JSON list of C-alpha atoms in Angstrom, two decimals:
[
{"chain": "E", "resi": 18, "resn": "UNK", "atom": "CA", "xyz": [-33.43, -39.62, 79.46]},
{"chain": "E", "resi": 19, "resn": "UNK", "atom": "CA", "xyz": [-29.88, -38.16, 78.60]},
{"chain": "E", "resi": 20, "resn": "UNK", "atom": "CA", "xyz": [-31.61, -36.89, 75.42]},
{"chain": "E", "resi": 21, "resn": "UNK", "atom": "CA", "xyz": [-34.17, -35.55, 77.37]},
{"chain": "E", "resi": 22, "resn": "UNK", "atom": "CA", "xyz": [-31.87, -33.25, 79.33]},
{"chain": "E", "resi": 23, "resn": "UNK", "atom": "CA", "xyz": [-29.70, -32.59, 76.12]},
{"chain": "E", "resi": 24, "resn": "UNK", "atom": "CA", "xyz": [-32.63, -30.89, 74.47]},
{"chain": "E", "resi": 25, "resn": "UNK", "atom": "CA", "xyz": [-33.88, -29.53, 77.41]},
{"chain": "E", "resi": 26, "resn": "UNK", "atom": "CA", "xyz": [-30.23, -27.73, 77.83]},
{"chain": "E", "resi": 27, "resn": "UNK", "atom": "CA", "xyz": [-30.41, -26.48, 74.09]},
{"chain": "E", "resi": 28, "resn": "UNK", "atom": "CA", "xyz": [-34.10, -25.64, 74.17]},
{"chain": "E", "resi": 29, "resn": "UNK", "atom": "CA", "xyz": [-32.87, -23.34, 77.15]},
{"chain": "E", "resi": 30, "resn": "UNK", "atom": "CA", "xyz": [-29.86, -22.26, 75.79]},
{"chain": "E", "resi": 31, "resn": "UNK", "atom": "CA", "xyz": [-31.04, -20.69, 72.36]},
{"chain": "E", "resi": 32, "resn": "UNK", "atom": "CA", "xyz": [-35.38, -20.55, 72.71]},
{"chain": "E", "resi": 33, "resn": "UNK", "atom": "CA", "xyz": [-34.80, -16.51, 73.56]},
{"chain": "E", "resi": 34, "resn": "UNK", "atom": "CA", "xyz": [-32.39, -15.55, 70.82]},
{"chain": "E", "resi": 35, "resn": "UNK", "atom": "CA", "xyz": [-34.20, -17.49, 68.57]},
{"chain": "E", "resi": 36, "resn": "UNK", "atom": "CA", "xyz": [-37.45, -15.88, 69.73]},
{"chain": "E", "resi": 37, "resn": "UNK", "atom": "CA", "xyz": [-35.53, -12.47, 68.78]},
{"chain": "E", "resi": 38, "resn": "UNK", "atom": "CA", "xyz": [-33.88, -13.55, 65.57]},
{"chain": "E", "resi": 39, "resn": "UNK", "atom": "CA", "xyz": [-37.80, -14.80, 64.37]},
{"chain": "E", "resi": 40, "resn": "UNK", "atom": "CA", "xyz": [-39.31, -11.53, 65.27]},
{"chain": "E", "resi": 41, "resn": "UNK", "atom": "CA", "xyz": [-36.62, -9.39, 63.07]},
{"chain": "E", "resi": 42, "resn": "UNK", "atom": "CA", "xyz": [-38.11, -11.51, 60.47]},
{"chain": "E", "resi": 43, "resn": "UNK", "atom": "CA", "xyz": [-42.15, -11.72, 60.67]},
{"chain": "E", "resi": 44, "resn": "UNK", "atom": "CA", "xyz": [-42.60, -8.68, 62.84]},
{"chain": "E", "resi": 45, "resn": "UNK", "atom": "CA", "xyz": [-45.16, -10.59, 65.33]},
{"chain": "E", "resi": 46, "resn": "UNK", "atom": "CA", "xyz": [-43.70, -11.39, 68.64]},
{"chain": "E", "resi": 47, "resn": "UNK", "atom": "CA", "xyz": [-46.48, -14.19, 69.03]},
{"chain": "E", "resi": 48, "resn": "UNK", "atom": "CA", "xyz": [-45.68, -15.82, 65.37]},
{"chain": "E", "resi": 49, "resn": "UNK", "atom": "CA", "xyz": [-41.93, -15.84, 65.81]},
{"chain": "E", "resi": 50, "resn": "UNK", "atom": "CA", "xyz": [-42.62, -17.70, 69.32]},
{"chain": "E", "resi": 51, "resn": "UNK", "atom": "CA", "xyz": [-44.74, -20.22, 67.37]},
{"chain": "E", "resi": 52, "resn": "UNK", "atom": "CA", "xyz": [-42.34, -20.79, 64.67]},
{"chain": "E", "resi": 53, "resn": "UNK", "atom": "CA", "xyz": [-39.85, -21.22, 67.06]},
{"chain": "E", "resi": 54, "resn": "UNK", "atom": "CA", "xyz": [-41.59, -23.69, 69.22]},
{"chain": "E", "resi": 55, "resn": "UNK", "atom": "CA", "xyz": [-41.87, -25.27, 65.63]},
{"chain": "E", "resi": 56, "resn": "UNK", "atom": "CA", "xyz": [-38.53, -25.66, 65.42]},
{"chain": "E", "resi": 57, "resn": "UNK", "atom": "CA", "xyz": [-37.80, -27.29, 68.51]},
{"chain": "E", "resi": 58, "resn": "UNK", "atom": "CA", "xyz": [-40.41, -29.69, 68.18]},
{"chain": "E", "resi": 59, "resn": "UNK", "atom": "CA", "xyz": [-39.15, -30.39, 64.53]},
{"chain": "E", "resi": 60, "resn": "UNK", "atom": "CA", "xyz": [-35.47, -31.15, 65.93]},
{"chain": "E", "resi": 61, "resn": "UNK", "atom": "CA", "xyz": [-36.98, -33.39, 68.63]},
{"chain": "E", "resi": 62, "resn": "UNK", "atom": "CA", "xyz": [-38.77, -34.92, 66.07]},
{"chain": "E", "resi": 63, "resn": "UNK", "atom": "CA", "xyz": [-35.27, -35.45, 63.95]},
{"chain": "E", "resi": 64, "resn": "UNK", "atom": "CA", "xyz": [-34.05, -36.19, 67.38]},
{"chain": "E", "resi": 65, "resn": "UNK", "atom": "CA", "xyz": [-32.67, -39.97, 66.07]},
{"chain": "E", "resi": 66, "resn": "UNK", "atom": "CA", "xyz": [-30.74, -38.14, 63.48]},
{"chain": "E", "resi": 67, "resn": "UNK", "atom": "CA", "xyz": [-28.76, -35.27, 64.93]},
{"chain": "E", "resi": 68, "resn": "UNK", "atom": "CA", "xyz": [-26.70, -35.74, 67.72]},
{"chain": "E", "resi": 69, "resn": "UNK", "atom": "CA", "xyz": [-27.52, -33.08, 70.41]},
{"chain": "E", "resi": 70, "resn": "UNK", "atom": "CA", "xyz": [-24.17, -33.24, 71.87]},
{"chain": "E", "resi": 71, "resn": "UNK", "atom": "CA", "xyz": [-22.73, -31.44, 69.18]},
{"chain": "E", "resi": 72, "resn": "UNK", "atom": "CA", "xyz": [-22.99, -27.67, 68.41]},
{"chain": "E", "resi": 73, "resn": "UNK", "atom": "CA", "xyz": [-26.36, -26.83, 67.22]},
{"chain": "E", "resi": 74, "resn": "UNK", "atom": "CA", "xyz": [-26.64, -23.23, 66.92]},
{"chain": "E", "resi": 75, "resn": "UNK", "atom": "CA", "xyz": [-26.30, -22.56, 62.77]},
{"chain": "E", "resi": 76, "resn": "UNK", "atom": "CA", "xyz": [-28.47, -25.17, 62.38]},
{"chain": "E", "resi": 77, "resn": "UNK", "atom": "CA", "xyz": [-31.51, -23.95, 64.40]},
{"chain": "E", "resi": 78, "resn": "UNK", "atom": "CA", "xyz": [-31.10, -20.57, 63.04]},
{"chain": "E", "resi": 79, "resn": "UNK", "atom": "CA", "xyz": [-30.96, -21.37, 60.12]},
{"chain": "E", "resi": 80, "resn": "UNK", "atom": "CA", "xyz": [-34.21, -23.79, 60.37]},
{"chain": "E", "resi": 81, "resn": "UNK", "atom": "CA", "xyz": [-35.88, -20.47, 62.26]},
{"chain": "E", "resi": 82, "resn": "UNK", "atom": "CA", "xyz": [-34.62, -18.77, 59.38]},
{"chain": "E", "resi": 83, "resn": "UNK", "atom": "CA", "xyz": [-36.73, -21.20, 56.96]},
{"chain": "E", "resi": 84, "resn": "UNK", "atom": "CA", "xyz": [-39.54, -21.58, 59.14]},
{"chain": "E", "resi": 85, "resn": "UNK", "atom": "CA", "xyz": [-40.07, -17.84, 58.96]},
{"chain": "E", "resi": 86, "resn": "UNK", "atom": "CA", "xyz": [-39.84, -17.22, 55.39]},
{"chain": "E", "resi": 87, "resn": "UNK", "atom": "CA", "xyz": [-42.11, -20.42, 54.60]},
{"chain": "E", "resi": 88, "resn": "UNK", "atom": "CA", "xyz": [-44.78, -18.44, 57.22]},
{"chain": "E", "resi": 89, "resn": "UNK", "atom": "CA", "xyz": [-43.76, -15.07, 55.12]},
{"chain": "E", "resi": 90, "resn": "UNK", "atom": "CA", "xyz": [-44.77, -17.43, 51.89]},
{"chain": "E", "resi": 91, "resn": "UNK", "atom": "CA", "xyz": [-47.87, -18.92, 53.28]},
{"chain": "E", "resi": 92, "resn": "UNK", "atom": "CA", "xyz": [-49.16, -15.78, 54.54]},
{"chain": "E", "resi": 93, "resn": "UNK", "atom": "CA", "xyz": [-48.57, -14.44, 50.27]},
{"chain": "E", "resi": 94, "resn": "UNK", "atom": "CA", "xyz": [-50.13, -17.59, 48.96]},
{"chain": "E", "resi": 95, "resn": "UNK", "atom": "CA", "xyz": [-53.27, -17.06, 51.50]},
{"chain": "E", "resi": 96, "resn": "UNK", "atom": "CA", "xyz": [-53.59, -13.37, 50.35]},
{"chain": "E", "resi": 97, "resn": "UNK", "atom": "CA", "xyz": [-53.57, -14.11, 46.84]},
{"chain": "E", "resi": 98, "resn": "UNK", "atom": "CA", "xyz": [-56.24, -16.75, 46.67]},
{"chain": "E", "resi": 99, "resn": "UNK", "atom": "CA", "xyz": [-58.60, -14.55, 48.45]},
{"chain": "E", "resi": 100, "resn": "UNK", "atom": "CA", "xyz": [-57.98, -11.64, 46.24]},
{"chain": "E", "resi": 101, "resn": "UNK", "atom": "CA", "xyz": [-58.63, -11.95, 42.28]},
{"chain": "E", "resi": 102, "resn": "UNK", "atom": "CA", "xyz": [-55.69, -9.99, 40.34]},
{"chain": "E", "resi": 103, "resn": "UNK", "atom": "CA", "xyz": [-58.09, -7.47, 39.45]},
{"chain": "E", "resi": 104, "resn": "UNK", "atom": "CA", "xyz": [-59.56, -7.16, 42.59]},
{"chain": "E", "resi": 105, "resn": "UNK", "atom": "CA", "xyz": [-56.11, -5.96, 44.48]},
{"chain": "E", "resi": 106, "resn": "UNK", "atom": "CA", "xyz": [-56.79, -2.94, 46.30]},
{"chain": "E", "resi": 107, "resn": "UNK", "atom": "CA", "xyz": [-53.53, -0.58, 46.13]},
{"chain": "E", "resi": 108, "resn": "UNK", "atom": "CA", "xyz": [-53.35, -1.24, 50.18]},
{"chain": "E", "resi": 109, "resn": "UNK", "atom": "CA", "xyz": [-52.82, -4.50, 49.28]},
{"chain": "E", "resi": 110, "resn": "UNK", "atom": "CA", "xyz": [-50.03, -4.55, 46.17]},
{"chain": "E", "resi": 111, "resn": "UNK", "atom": "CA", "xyz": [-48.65, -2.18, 48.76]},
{"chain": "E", "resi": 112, "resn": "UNK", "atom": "CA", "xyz": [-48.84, -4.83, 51.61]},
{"chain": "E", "resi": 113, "resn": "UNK", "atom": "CA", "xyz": [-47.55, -7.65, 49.21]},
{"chain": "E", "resi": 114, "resn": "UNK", "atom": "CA", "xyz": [-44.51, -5.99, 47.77]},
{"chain": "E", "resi": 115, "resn": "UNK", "atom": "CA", "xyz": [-43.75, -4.84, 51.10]},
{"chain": "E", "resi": 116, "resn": "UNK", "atom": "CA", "xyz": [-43.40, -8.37, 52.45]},
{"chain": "E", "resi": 117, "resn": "UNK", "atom": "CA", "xyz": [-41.25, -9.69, 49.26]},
{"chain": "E", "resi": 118, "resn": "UNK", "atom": "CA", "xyz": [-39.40, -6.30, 50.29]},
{"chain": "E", "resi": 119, "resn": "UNK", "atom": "CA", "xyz": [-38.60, -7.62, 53.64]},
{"chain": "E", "resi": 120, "resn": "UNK", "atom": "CA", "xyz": [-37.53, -10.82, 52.47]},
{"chain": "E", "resi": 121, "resn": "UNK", "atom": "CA", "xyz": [-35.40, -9.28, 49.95]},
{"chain": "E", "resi": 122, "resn": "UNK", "atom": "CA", "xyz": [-33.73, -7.06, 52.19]},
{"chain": "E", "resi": 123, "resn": "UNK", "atom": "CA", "xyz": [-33.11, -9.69, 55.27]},
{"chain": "E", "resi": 124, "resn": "UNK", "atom": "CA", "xyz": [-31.50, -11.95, 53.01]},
{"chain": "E", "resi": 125, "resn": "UNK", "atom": "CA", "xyz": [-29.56, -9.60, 51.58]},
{"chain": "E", "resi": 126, "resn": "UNK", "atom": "CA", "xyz": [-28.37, -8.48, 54.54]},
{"chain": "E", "resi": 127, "resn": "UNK", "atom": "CA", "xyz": [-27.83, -12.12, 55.39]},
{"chain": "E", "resi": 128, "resn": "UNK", "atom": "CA", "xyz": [-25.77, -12.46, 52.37]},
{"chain": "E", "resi": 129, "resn": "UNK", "atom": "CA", "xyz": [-23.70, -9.80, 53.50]},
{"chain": "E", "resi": 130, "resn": "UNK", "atom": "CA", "xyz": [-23.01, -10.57, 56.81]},
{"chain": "E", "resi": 131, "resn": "UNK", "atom": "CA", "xyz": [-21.66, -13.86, 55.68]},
{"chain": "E", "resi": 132, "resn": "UNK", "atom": "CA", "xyz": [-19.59, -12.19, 52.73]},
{"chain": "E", "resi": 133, "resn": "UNK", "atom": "CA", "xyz": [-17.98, -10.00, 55.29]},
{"chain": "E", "resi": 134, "resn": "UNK", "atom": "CA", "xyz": [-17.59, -13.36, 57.68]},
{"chain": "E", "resi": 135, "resn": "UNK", "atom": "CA", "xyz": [-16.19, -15.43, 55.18]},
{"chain": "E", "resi": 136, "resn": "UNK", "atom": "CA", "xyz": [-13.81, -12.32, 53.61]},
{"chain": "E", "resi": 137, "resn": "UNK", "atom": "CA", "xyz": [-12.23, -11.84, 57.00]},
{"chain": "E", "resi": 138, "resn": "UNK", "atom": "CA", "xyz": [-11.31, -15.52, 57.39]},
{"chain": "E", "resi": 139, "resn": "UNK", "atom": "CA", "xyz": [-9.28, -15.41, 53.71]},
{"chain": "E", "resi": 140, "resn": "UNK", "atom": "CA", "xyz": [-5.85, -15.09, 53.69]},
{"chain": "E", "resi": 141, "resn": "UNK", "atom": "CA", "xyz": [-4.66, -11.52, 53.96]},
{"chain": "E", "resi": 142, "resn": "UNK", "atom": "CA", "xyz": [-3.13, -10.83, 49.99]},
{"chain": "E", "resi": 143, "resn": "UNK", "atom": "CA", "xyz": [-6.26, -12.63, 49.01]},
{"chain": "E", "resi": 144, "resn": "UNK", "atom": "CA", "xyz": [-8.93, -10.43, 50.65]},
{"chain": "E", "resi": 145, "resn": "UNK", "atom": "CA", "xyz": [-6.52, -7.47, 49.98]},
{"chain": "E", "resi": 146, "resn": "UNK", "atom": "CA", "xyz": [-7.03, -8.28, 46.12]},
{"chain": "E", "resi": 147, "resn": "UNK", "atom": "CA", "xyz": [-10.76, -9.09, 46.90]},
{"chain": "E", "resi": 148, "resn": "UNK", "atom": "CA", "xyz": [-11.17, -5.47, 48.49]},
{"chain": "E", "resi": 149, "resn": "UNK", "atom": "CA", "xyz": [-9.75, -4.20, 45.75]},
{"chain": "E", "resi": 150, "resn": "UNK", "atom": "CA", "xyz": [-11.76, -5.89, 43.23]},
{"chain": "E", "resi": 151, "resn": "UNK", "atom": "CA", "xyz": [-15.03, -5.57, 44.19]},
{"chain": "E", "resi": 152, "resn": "UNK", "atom": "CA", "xyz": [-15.22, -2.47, 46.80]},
{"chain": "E", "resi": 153, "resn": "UNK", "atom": "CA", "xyz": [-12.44, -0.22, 45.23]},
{"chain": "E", "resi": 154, "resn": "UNK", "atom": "CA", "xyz": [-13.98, -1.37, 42.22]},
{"chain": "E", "resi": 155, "resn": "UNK", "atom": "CA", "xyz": [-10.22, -1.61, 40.22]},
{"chain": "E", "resi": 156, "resn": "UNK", "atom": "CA", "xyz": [-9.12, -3.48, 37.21]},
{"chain": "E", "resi": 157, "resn": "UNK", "atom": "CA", "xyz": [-6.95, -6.62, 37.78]},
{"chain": "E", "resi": 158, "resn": "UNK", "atom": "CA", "xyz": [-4.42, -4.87, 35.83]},
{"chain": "E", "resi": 159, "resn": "UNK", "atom": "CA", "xyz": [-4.54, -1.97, 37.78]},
{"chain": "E", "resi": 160, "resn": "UNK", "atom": "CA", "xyz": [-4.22, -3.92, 41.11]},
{"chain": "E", "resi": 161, "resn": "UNK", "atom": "CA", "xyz": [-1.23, -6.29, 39.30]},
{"chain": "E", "resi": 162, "resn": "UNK", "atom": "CA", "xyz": [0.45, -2.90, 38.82]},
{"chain": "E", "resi": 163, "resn": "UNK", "atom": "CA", "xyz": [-0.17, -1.33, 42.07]},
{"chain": "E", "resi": 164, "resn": "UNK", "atom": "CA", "xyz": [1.09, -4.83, 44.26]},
{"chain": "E", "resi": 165, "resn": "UNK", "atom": "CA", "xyz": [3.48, -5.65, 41.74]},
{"chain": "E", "resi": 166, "resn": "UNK", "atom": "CA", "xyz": [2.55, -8.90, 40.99]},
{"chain": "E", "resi": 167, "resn": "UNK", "atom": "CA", "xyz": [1.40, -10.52, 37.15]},
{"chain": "E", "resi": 168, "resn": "UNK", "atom": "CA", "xyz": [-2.56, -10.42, 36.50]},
{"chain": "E", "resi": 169, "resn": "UNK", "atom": "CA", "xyz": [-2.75, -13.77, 36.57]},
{"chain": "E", "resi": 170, "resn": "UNK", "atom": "CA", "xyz": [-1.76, -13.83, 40.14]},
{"chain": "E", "resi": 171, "resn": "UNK", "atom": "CA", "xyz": [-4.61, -11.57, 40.76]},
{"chain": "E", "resi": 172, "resn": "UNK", "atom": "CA", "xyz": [-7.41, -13.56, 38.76]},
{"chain": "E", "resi": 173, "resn": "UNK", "atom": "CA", "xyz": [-5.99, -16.62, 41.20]},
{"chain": "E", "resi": 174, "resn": "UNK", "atom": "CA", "xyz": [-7.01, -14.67, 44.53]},
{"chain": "E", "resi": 175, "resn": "UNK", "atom": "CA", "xyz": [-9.47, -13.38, 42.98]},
{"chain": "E", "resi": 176, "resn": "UNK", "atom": "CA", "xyz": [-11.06, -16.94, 41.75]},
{"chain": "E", "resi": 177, "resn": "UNK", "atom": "CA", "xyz": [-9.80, -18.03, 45.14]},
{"chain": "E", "resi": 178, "resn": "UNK", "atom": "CA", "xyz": [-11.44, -15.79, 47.12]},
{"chain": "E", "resi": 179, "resn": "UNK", "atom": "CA", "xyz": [-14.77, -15.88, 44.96]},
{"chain": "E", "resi": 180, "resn": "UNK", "atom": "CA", "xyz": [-14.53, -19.73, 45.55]},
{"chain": "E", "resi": 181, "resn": "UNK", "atom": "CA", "xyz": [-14.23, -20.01, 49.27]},
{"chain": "E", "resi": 182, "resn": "UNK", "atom": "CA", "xyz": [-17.17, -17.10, 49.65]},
{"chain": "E", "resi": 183, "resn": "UNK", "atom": "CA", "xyz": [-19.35, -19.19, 47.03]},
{"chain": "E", "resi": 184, "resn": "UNK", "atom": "CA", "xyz": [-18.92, -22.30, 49.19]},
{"chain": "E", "resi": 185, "resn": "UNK", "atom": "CA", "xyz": [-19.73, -20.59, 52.57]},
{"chain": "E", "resi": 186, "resn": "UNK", "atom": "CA", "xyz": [-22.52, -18.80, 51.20]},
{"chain": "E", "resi": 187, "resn": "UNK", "atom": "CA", "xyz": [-24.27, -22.33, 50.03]},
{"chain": "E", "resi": 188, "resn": "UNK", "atom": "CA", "xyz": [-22.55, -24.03, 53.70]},
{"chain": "E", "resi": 189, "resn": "UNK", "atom": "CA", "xyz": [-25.14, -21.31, 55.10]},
{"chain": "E", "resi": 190, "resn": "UNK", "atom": "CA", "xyz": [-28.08, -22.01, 52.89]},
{"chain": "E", "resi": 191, "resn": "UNK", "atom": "CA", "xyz": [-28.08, -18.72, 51.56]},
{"chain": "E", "resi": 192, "resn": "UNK", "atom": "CA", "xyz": [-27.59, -19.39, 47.72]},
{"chain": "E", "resi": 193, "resn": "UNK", "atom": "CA", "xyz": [-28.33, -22.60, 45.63]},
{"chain": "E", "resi": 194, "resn": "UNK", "atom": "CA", "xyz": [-25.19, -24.87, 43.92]},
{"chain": "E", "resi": 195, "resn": "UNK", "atom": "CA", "xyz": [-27.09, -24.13, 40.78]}
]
């Protein structure tokens, strides 16, 4: 019964912004609702192995994230057994690539976000050299001679930095360890 009212709480606490969240995704108020009711009953089902006392939110949006882009996949897979190659009307390459285009440009936003999350949490020389790196797009000589410090100080932050954003970014499910 306390597990009852646990889920209940979280159900109640995140269905909503979840809702919102799918729908940015799939662009169908009525399919992001499903999905999300998927979700829930998926963690209820899983119920035995996550302990709904602790902080759930990443992991339900991530598995919202996933259940949307497996409905985004389906939804491809469907289209393309019922149309031959040669058969593809423009409208629907058009339709196709435009989905894969969504996807694309979600998770690289995604990927972003959590770049900028994760860059903001390094320590302060180290995303200093980072900025420098990869948005002033400078040298790490130039950036040894402009803090005043050897180039192999800078590939450290650098690899540092590159590290601890690698890590996060696979934490979040957004890239593979491969």
């Amino acid at each position: 019964i306390v597990m009852y009212a646990d889920f209940k709480t979280l159900f109640l606490k995140y269905y909503y912004a979840l809702c919102l969240y799918a729908y940015k995704i799939v662009q169908d108020m009525n399919v992001a609702e499903d999905l999300v009711q998927d979700v829930f009953f998926d963690t209820w089902e899983k119920r035995k192995q996550i302990d709904l006392r602790q902080p759930l939110k990443s992991y339900l949006y991530k598995a919202t994230y996933h259940k949307c882009i497996d409905h985004i996949r389906q939804i491809r897979l469907r289209e393309e057994k019922l149309n031959e190659p040669d058969e593809l009307s423009f409208f629907d390459m058009y339709t196709q690539n435009s989905i894969q285009s969504q996807y694309d440009e979600i998770h690289i936003n995604e990927i972003i976000k959590e770049i900028n999350n994760c860059k903001a949490k390094l320590p302060q020389q180290c995303r200093y050299i980072f900025e420098l790196s990869r948005e002033e797009n400078l040298k790490n000589k130039e950036i040894a001679e402009l803090l005043d410090i050897s180039i192999k100080a800078v590939e450290k932050q650098l690899t540092k930095a590159l590290k601890e954003i690698r890590s996060h970014l696979i934490y979040k499910g957004l890239i593979s360890k491969n």
